[in-house]
Coordinates of C-alpha atoms and ligand atoms in Angstrom, one line a residue:
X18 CA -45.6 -14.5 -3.1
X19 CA -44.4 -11.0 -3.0
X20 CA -41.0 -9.8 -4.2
X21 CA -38.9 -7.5 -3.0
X22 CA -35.6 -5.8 -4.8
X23 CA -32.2 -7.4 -3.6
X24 CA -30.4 -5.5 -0.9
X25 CA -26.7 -4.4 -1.1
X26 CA -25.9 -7.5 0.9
X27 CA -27.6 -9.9 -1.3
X28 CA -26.3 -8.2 -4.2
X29 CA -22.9 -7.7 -2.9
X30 CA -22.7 -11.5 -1.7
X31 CA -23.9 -13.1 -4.8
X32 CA -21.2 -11.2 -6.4
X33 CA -18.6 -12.7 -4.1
X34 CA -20.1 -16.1 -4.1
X35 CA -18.7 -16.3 -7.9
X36 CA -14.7 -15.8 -6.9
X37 CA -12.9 -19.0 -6.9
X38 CA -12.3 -21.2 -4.1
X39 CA -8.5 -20.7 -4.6
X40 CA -8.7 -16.5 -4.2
X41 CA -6.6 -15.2 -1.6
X42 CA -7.8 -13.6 1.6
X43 CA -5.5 -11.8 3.5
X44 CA -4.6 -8.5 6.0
X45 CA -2.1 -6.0 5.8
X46 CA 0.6 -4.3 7.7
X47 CA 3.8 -2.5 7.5
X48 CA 6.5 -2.7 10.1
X49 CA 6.7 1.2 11.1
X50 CA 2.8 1.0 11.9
X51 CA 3.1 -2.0 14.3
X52 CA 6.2 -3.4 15.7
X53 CA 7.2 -0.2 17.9
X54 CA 10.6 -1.2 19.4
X55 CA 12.3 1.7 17.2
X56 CA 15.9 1.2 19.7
X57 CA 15.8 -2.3 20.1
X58 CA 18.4 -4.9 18.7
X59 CA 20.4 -2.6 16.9
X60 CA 17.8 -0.7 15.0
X61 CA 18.8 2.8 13.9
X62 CA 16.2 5.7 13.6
X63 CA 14.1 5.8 10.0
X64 CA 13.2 8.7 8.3
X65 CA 9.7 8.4 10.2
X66 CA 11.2 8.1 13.7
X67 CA 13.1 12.5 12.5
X68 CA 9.6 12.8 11.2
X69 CA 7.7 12.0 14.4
X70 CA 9.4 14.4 16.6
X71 CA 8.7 17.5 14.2
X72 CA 6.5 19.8 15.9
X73 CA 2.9 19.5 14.5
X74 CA 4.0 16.4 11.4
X75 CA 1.7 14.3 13.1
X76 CA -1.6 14.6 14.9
X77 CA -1.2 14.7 18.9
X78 CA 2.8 14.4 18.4
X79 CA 2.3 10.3 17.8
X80 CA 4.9 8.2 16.9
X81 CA 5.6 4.7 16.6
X82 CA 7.9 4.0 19.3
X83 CA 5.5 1.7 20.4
X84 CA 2.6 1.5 17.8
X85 CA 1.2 -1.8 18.6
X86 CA 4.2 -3.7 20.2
X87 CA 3.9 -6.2 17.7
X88 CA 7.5 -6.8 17.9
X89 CA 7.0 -8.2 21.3
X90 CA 3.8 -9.6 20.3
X91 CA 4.2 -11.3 17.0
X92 CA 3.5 -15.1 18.1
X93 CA 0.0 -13.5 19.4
X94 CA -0.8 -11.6 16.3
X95 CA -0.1 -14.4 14.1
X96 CA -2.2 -16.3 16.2
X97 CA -5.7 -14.0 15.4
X98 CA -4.9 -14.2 12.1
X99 CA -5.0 -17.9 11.9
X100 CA -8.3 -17.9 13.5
X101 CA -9.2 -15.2 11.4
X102 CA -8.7 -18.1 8.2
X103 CA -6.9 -15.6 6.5
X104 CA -4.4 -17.5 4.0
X105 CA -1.8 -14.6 3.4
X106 CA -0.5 -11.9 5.8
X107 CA 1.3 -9.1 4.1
X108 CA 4.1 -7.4 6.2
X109 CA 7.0 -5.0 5.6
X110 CA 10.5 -5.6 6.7
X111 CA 11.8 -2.2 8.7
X112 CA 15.0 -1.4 6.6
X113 CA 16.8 0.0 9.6
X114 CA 16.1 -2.8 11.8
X115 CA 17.8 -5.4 9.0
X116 CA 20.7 -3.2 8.0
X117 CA 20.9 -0.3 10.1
X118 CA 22.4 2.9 8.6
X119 CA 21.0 1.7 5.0
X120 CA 24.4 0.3 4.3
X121 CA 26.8 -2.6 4.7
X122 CA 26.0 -5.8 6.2
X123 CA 23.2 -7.1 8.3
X124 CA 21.9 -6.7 11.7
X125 CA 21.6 -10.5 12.5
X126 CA 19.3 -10.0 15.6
X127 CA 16.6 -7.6 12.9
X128 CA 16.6 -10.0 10.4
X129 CA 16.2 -12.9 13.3
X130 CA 12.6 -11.3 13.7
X131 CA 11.4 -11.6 10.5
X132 CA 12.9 -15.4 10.3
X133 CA 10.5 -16.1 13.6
X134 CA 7.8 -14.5 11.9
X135 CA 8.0 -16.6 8.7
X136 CA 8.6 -19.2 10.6
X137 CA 5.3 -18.8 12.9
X138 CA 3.4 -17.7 10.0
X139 CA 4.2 -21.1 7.7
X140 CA 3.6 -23.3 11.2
X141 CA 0.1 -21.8 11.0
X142 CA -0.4 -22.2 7.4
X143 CA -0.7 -18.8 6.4
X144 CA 1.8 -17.2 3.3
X145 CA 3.9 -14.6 4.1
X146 CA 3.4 -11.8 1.5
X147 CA 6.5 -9.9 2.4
X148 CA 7.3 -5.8 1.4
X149 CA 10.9 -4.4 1.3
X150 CA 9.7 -1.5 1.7
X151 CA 6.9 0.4 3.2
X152 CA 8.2 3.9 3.4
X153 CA 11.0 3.7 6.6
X154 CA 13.7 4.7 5.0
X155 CA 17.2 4.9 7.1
X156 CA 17.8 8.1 8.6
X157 CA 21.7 8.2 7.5
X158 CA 20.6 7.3 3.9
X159 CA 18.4 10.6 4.1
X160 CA 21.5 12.4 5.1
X161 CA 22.7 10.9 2.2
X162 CA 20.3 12.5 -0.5
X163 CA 17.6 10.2 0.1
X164 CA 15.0 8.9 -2.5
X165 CA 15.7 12.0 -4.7
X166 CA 19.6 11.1 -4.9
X167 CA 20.3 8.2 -7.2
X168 CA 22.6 6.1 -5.5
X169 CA 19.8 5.2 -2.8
X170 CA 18.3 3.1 -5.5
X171 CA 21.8 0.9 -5.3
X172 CA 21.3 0.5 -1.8
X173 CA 18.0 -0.3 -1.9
X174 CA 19.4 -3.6 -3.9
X175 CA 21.4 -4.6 -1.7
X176 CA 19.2 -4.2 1.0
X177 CA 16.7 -6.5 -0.9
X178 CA 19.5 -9.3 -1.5
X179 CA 20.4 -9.5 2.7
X180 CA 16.5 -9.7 3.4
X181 CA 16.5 -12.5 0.5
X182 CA 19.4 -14.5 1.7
X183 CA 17.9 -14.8 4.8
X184 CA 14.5 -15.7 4.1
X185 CA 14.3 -16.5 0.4
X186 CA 14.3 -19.9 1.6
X187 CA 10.9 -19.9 3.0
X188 CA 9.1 -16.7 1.4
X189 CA 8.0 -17.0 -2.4
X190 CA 6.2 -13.6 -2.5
X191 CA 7.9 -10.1 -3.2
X192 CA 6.8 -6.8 -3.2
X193 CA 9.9 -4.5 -3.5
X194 CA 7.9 -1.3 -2.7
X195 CA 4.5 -0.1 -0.9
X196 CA 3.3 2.7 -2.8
X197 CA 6.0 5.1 -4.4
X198 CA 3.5 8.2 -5.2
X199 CA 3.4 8.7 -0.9
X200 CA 7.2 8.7 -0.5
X201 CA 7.9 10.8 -3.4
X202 CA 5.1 13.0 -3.3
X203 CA 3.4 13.5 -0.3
X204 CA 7.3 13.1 1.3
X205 CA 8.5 15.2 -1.4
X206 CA 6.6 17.8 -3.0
X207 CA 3.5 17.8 -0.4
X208 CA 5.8 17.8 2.9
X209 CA 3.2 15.9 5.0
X210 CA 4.7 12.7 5.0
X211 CA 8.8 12.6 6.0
X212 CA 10.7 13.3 4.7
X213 CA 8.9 16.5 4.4
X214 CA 10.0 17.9 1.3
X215 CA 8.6 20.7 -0.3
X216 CA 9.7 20.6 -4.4
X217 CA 8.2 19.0 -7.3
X218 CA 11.7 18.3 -9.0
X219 CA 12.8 16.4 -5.3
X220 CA 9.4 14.5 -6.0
X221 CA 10.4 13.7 -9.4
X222 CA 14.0 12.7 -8.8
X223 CA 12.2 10.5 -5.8
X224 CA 10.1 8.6 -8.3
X225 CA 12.7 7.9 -10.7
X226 CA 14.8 6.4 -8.3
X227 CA 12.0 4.2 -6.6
X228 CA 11.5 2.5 -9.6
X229 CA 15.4 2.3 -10.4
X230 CA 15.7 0.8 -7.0
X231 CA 12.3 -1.9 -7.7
X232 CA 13.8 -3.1 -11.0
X233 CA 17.2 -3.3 -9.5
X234 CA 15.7 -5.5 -6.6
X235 CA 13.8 -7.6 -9.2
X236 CA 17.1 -8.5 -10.8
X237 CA 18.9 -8.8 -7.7
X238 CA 16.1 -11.2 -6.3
X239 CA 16.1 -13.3 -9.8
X240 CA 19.6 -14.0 -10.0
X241 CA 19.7 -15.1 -6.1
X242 CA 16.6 -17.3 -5.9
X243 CA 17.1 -20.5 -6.2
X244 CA 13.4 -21.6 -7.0
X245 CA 10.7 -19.6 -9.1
X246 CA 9.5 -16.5 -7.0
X247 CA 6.4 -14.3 -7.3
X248 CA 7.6 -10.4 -7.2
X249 CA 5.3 -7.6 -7.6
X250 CA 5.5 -4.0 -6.8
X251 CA 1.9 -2.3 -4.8
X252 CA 0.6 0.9 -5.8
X253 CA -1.7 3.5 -4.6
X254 CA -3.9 4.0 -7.6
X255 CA -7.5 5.4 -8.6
X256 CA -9.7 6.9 -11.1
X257 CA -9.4 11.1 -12.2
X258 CA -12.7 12.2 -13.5
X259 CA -13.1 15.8 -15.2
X260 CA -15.5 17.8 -12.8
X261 CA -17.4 19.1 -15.9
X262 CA -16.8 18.5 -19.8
X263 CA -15.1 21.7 -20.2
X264 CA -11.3 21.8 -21.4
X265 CA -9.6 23.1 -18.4
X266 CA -11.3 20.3 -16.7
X267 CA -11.1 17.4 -18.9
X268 CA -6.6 18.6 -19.5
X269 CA -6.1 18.9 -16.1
X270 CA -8.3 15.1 -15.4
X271 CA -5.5 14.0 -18.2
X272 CA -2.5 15.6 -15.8
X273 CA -3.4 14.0 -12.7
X274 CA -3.9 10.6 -14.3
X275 CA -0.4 11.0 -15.7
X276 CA 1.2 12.7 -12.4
X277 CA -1.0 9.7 -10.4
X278 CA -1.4 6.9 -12.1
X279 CA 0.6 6.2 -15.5
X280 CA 3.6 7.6 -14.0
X281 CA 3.8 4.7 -11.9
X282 CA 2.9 2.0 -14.4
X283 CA 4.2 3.0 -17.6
X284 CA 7.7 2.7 -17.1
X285 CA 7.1 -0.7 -15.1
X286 CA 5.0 -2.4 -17.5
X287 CA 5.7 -0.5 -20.8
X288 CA 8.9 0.4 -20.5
X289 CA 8.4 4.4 -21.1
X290 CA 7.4 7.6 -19.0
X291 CA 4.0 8.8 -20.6
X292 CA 4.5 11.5 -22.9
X293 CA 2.6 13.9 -21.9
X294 CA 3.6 13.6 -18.6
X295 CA 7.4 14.3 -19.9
X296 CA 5.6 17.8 -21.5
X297 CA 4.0 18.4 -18.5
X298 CA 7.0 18.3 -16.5
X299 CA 9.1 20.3 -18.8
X300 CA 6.8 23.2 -19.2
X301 CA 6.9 23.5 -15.1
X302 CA 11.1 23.1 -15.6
X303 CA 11.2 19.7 -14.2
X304 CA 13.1 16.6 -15.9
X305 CA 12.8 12.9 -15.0
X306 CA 16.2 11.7 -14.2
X307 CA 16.4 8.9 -16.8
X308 CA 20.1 7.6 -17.5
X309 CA 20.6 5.3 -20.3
X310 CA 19.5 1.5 -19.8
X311 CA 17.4 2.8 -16.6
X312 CA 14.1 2.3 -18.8
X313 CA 15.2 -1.4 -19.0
X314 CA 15.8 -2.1 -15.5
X315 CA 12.8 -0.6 -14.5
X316 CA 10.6 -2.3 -16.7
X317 CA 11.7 -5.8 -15.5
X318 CA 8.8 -7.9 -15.8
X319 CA 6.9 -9.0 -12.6
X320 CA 4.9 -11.3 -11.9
X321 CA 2.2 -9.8 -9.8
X322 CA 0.8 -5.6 -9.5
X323 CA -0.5 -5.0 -6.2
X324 CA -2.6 -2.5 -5.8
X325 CA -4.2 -0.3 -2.9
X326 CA -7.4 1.0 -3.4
X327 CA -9.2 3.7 -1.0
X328 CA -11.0 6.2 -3.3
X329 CA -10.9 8.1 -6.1
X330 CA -11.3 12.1 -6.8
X331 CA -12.7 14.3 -9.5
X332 CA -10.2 17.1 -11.1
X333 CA -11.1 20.8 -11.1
X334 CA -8.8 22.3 -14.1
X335 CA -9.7 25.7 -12.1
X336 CA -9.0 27.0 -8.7
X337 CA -11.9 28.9 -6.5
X338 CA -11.9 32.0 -8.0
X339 CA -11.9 30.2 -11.7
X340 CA -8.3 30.9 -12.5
X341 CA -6.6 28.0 -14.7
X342 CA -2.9 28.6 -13.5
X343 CA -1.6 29.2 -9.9
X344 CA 0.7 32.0 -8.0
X345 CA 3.4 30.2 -9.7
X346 CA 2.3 29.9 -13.2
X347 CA 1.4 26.3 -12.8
X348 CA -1.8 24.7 -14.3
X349 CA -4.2 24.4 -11.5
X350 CA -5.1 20.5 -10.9
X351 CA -7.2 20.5 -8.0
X352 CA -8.8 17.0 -6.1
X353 CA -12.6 17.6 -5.6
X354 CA -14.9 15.5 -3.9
X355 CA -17.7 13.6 -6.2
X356 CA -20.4 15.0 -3.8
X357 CA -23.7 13.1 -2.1
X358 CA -21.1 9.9 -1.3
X359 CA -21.1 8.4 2.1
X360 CA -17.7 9.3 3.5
X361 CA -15.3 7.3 6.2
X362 CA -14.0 8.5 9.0
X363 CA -10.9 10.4 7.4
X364 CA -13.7 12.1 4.9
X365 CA -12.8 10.0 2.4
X366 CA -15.7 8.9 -0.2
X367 CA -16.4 5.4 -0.5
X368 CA -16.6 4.5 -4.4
X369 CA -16.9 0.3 -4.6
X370 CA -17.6 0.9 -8.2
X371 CA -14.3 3.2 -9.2
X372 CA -12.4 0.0 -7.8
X373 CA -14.3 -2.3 -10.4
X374 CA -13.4 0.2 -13.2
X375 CA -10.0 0.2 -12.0
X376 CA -9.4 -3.0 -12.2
X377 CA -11.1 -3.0 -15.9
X378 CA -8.8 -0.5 -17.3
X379 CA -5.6 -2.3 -15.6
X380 CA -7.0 -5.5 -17.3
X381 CA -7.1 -3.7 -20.9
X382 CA -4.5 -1.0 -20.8
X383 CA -1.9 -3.1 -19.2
X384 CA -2.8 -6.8 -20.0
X385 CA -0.9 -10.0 -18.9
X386 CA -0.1 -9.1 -15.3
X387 CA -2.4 -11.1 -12.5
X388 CA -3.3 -8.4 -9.9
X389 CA -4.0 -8.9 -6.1
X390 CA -5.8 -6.1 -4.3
X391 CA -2.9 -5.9 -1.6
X392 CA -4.4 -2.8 0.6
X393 CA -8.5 -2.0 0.4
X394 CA -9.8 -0.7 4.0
X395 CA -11.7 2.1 6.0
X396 CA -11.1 4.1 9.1
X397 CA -14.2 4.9 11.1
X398 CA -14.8 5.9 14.3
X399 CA -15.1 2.5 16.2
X400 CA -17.2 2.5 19.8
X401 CA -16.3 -0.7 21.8
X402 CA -18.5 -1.7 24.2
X403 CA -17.3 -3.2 27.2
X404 CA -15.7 -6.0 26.6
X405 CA -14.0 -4.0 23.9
X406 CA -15.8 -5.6 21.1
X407 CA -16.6 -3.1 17.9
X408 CA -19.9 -3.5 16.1
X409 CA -18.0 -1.8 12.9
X410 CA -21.2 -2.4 10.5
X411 CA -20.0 0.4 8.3
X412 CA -16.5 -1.3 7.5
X413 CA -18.1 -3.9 6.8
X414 CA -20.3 -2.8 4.8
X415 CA -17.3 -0.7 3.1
X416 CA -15.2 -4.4 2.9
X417 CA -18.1 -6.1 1.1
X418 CA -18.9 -3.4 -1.2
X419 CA -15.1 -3.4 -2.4
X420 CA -15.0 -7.2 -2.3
X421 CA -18.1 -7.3 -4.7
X422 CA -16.6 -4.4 -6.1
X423 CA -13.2 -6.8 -6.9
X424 CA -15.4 -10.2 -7.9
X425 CA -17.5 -7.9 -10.5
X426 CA -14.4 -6.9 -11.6
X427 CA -13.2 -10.8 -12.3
X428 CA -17.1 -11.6 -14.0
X429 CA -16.0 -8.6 -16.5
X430 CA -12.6 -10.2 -17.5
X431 CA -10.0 -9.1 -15.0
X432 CA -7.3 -11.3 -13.1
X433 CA -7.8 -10.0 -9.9
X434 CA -6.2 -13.2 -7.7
X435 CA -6.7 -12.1 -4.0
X436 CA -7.6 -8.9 -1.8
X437 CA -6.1 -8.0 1.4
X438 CA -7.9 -5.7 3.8
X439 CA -5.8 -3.0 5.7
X440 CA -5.2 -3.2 8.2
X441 CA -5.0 -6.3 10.4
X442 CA -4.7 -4.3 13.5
X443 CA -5.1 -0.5 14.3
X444 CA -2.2 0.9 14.1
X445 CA -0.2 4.3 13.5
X446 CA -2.1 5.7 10.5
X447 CA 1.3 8.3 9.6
X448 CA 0.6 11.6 9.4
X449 CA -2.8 10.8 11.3
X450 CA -1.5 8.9 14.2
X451 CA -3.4 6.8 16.2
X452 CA -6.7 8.3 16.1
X453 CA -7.4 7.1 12.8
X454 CA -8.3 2.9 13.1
X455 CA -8.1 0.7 10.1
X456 CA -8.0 -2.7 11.8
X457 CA -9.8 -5.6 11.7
X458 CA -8.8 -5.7 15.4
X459 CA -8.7 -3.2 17.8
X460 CA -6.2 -2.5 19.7
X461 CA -7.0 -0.6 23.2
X462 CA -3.7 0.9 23.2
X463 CA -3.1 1.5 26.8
X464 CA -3.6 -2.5 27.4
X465 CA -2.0 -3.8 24.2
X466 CA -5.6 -5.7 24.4
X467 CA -6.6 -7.0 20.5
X468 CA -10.2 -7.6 20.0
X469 CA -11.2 -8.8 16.8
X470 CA -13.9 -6.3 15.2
X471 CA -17.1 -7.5 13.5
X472 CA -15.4 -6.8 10.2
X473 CA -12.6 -9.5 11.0
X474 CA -15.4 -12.0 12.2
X475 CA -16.8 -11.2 8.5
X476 CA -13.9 -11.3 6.4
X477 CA -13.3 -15.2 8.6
X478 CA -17.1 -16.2 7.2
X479 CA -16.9 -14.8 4.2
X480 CA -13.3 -16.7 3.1
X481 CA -14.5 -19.9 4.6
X482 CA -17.6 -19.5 2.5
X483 CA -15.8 -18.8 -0.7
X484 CA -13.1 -21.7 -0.4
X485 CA -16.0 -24.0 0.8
X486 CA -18.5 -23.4 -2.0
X487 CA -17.0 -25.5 -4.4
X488 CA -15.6 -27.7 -1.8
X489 CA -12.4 -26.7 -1.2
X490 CA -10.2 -25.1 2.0
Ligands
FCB509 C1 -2.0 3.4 2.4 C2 -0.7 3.0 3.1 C3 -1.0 2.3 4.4 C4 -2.1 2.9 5.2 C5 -3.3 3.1 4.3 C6 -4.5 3.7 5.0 O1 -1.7 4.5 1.6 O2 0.0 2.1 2.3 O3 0.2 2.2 5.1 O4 -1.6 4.1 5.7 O5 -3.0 3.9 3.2

């Protein structure tokens, strides 16, 4: 009998053979991607809606008037994700649609839509995994100062305790924000999400009071729950690796992981901005807007960190022609690509492994916080044939890879509890439009027609199999 080495499948599926029959398996969404129906029921314009309509912000003038109709469709898209077995569906609630103008009281026909969804979603057995807030902002609240002014943090409280009252009955799990670094900085300092700023302090201010506003909601959704919820924030997060051993390299590998990463988790789970990121701030004449007590509202403890996963760069300390500072006298941190990697469809590398190391270092440098992998996904260029079916081997190979990627992780000693793949449906990728697809399902946009990909038929086997191999589900 001849052997042969293991292929990535075999490898990749005896990894995910080993995660527990009670790991959750779920999709992803946010409201602005997929409901469409931006003037309906009393909804006032976000800060994406200004966004959309300047010229050249997003590819082929997209927007999401429409997006995927969802709102129109919801009992339908629930419905594929039930036959998908998929336990949890995580969603955002459109802050303009629930409270329009960002202030005052409720929009009872908004928040009536989320109720029929969590309603529809429980009938089907699947948890609702709901965010507050997945980057629409209320235009007027904008007008207002937006995420750089402070009092949009208040608001953003009292926001969460109206979506709570509502459906705090019914939805355990809470995540107060998607992913602060993309509203603050590329909204803020990068300009190519909206609000589309331009200045690092803005960007600064912006972060500050995202997390003022998260540990406000965690207290505010404490002290109204009347039974034990599960709150987490989700964050964009990777690995920075110096492109050589040299100094300039390795310090400015040590900037972006403060600017990128403990930025966001420091304050929440230690309680402190990172040092050196403080130093690094100051020398460029920026200061993070910390008022007394802030540090200890921030750093309420939550229950669960989400985190979204797509890739992971290398840091140049030098720019092309080898200078170490910038036009502006700023240390040159520059993103390069690792080099000889299979890239998706948006270029981006695919690293399974930086996810499993990710996870590690979450494990030891922040210990005691379970972790669910809330966003993990590809965009590729998808070719349906003509029933509109998409033979999408590459995201799936790209989903198994990162689920292996997430089970090696648990084997090595980290409380990874579920992984959610983004996106249920194609949708409006921001800044990309609709060109981009993440979805399980396509959607043939001119029919509103969903057709589950292979990837979704995968992710459906490949739960069963896990909650089925020790007899459970
Ligand atoms: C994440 C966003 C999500 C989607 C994916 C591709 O950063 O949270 O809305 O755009 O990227």
């Amino acid at each position: 009998m001849t052997t042969t080495a293991p292929s990535a499948t075999d490898r990749h599926d005896a990894l995910i053979d080993r995660l527990p029959p009670d790991f959750r398996f779920g999709a992803a969404t946010s409201a602005f991607q997929i409901e469409g129906a931006t003037a309906e029921d009393g909804r006032t314009a976000s800060i994406w809606d200004t966004f959309c309509r300047v010229p050249g912000a997003v590819d082929n003038g997209d927007t999401g008037d429409i997006a995927c109709d969802h709102y129109h469709r919801m009992p339908e898209d629930v419905a594929l994700l039930a036959a998908l077995g998929l336990d949890t569906y995580r969603f955002s609630v459109s802050w303009p649609r629930v409270q329009p103008g960002g202030r005052g009281p409720a929009n009872p026909a908004g928040l009536d839509f989320y109720d029929r969804l969590v309603d529809e979603l429980l009938a089907r057995g699947v948890t609702p995994w709901l965010t507050l807030y997945h980057w629409d902002l209320p235009q007027e609240l904008q007008d207002a100062g937006g995420w750089p002014a402070r009092d949009t943090a208040h608001r953003f409280a009292d926001y969460a305790e109206l979506v709570h009252e509502r459906l705090g009955d019914r939805v355990e799990h809470w995540t107060t924000l998607n992913e602060p670094f993309c509203s603050a900085v590329l909204g803020h300092v990068e300009g190519v999400h909206a609000p589309g700023g331009r200045s690092l302090a803005d960007g600064v201010r912006a972060v500050h009071h995202l997390h003022l506003g998260h540990g406000l909601a965690v207290r505010r959704l404490r002290s109204a729950a009347r039974r034990p919820l599960d709150i987490a924030v989700a964050h964009l997060l990777g690995t920075s690796r110096p492109a050589s051993g040299s100094p300039a390299d390795r310090e400015a590998a040590r900037r972006a992981d403060a600017f990128g990463f403990r930025f966001y988790l420091d304050p929440i789970l230690r309680g402190r901005y990172p040092r050196d990121l403080i130093d690094d701030l100051a020398a460029r004449g920026v200061r993070i807007p910390v008022r007394d007590g802030d540090l200890e509202i921030i750093a309420e403890p939550v229950d669960t960190l989400g985190v979204n996963y797509y890739r992971s760069m290398r840091v140049c300390g030098t720019d092309e022609r080898g200078a170490t500072v910038d036009a502006h006298g700023a240390p040159v941190t520059r993103g390069l690509p690792h080099g000889g990697l299979p890239v998706t469809g948006l270029g981006w590398e695919v690293m399974p492994h930086d996810l499993t190391e990710l996870l590690l270092r979450i494990a030891r440098d922040y210990p005691g916080v379970p972790v669910i992998v809330t966003e993990n996904g590809a965009a590729y260029e998808d070719r349906p044939d003509a029933e509109g079916f998409v033979d999408d081997t590459e995201r799936t190979a790209y989903l198994a890879a990162h689920l292996a990627a997430v089970a090696e992780a648990r084997v090595r000693g980290a409380d990874v509890r579920g992984y959610f793949a983004w996106s249920l449906l194609d949708n409006f990728e921001w800044a990309y439009g609709y060109a981009q697809r993440f979805g399980l399902v396509r959607v043939d946009y001119a029919t509103q027609t969903r057709t589950p990909k292979r990837s979704a038929l995968w992710l459906r086997d490949t739960a069963h199999r896990v909650r089925g191999a020790s007899g459970h589900g």
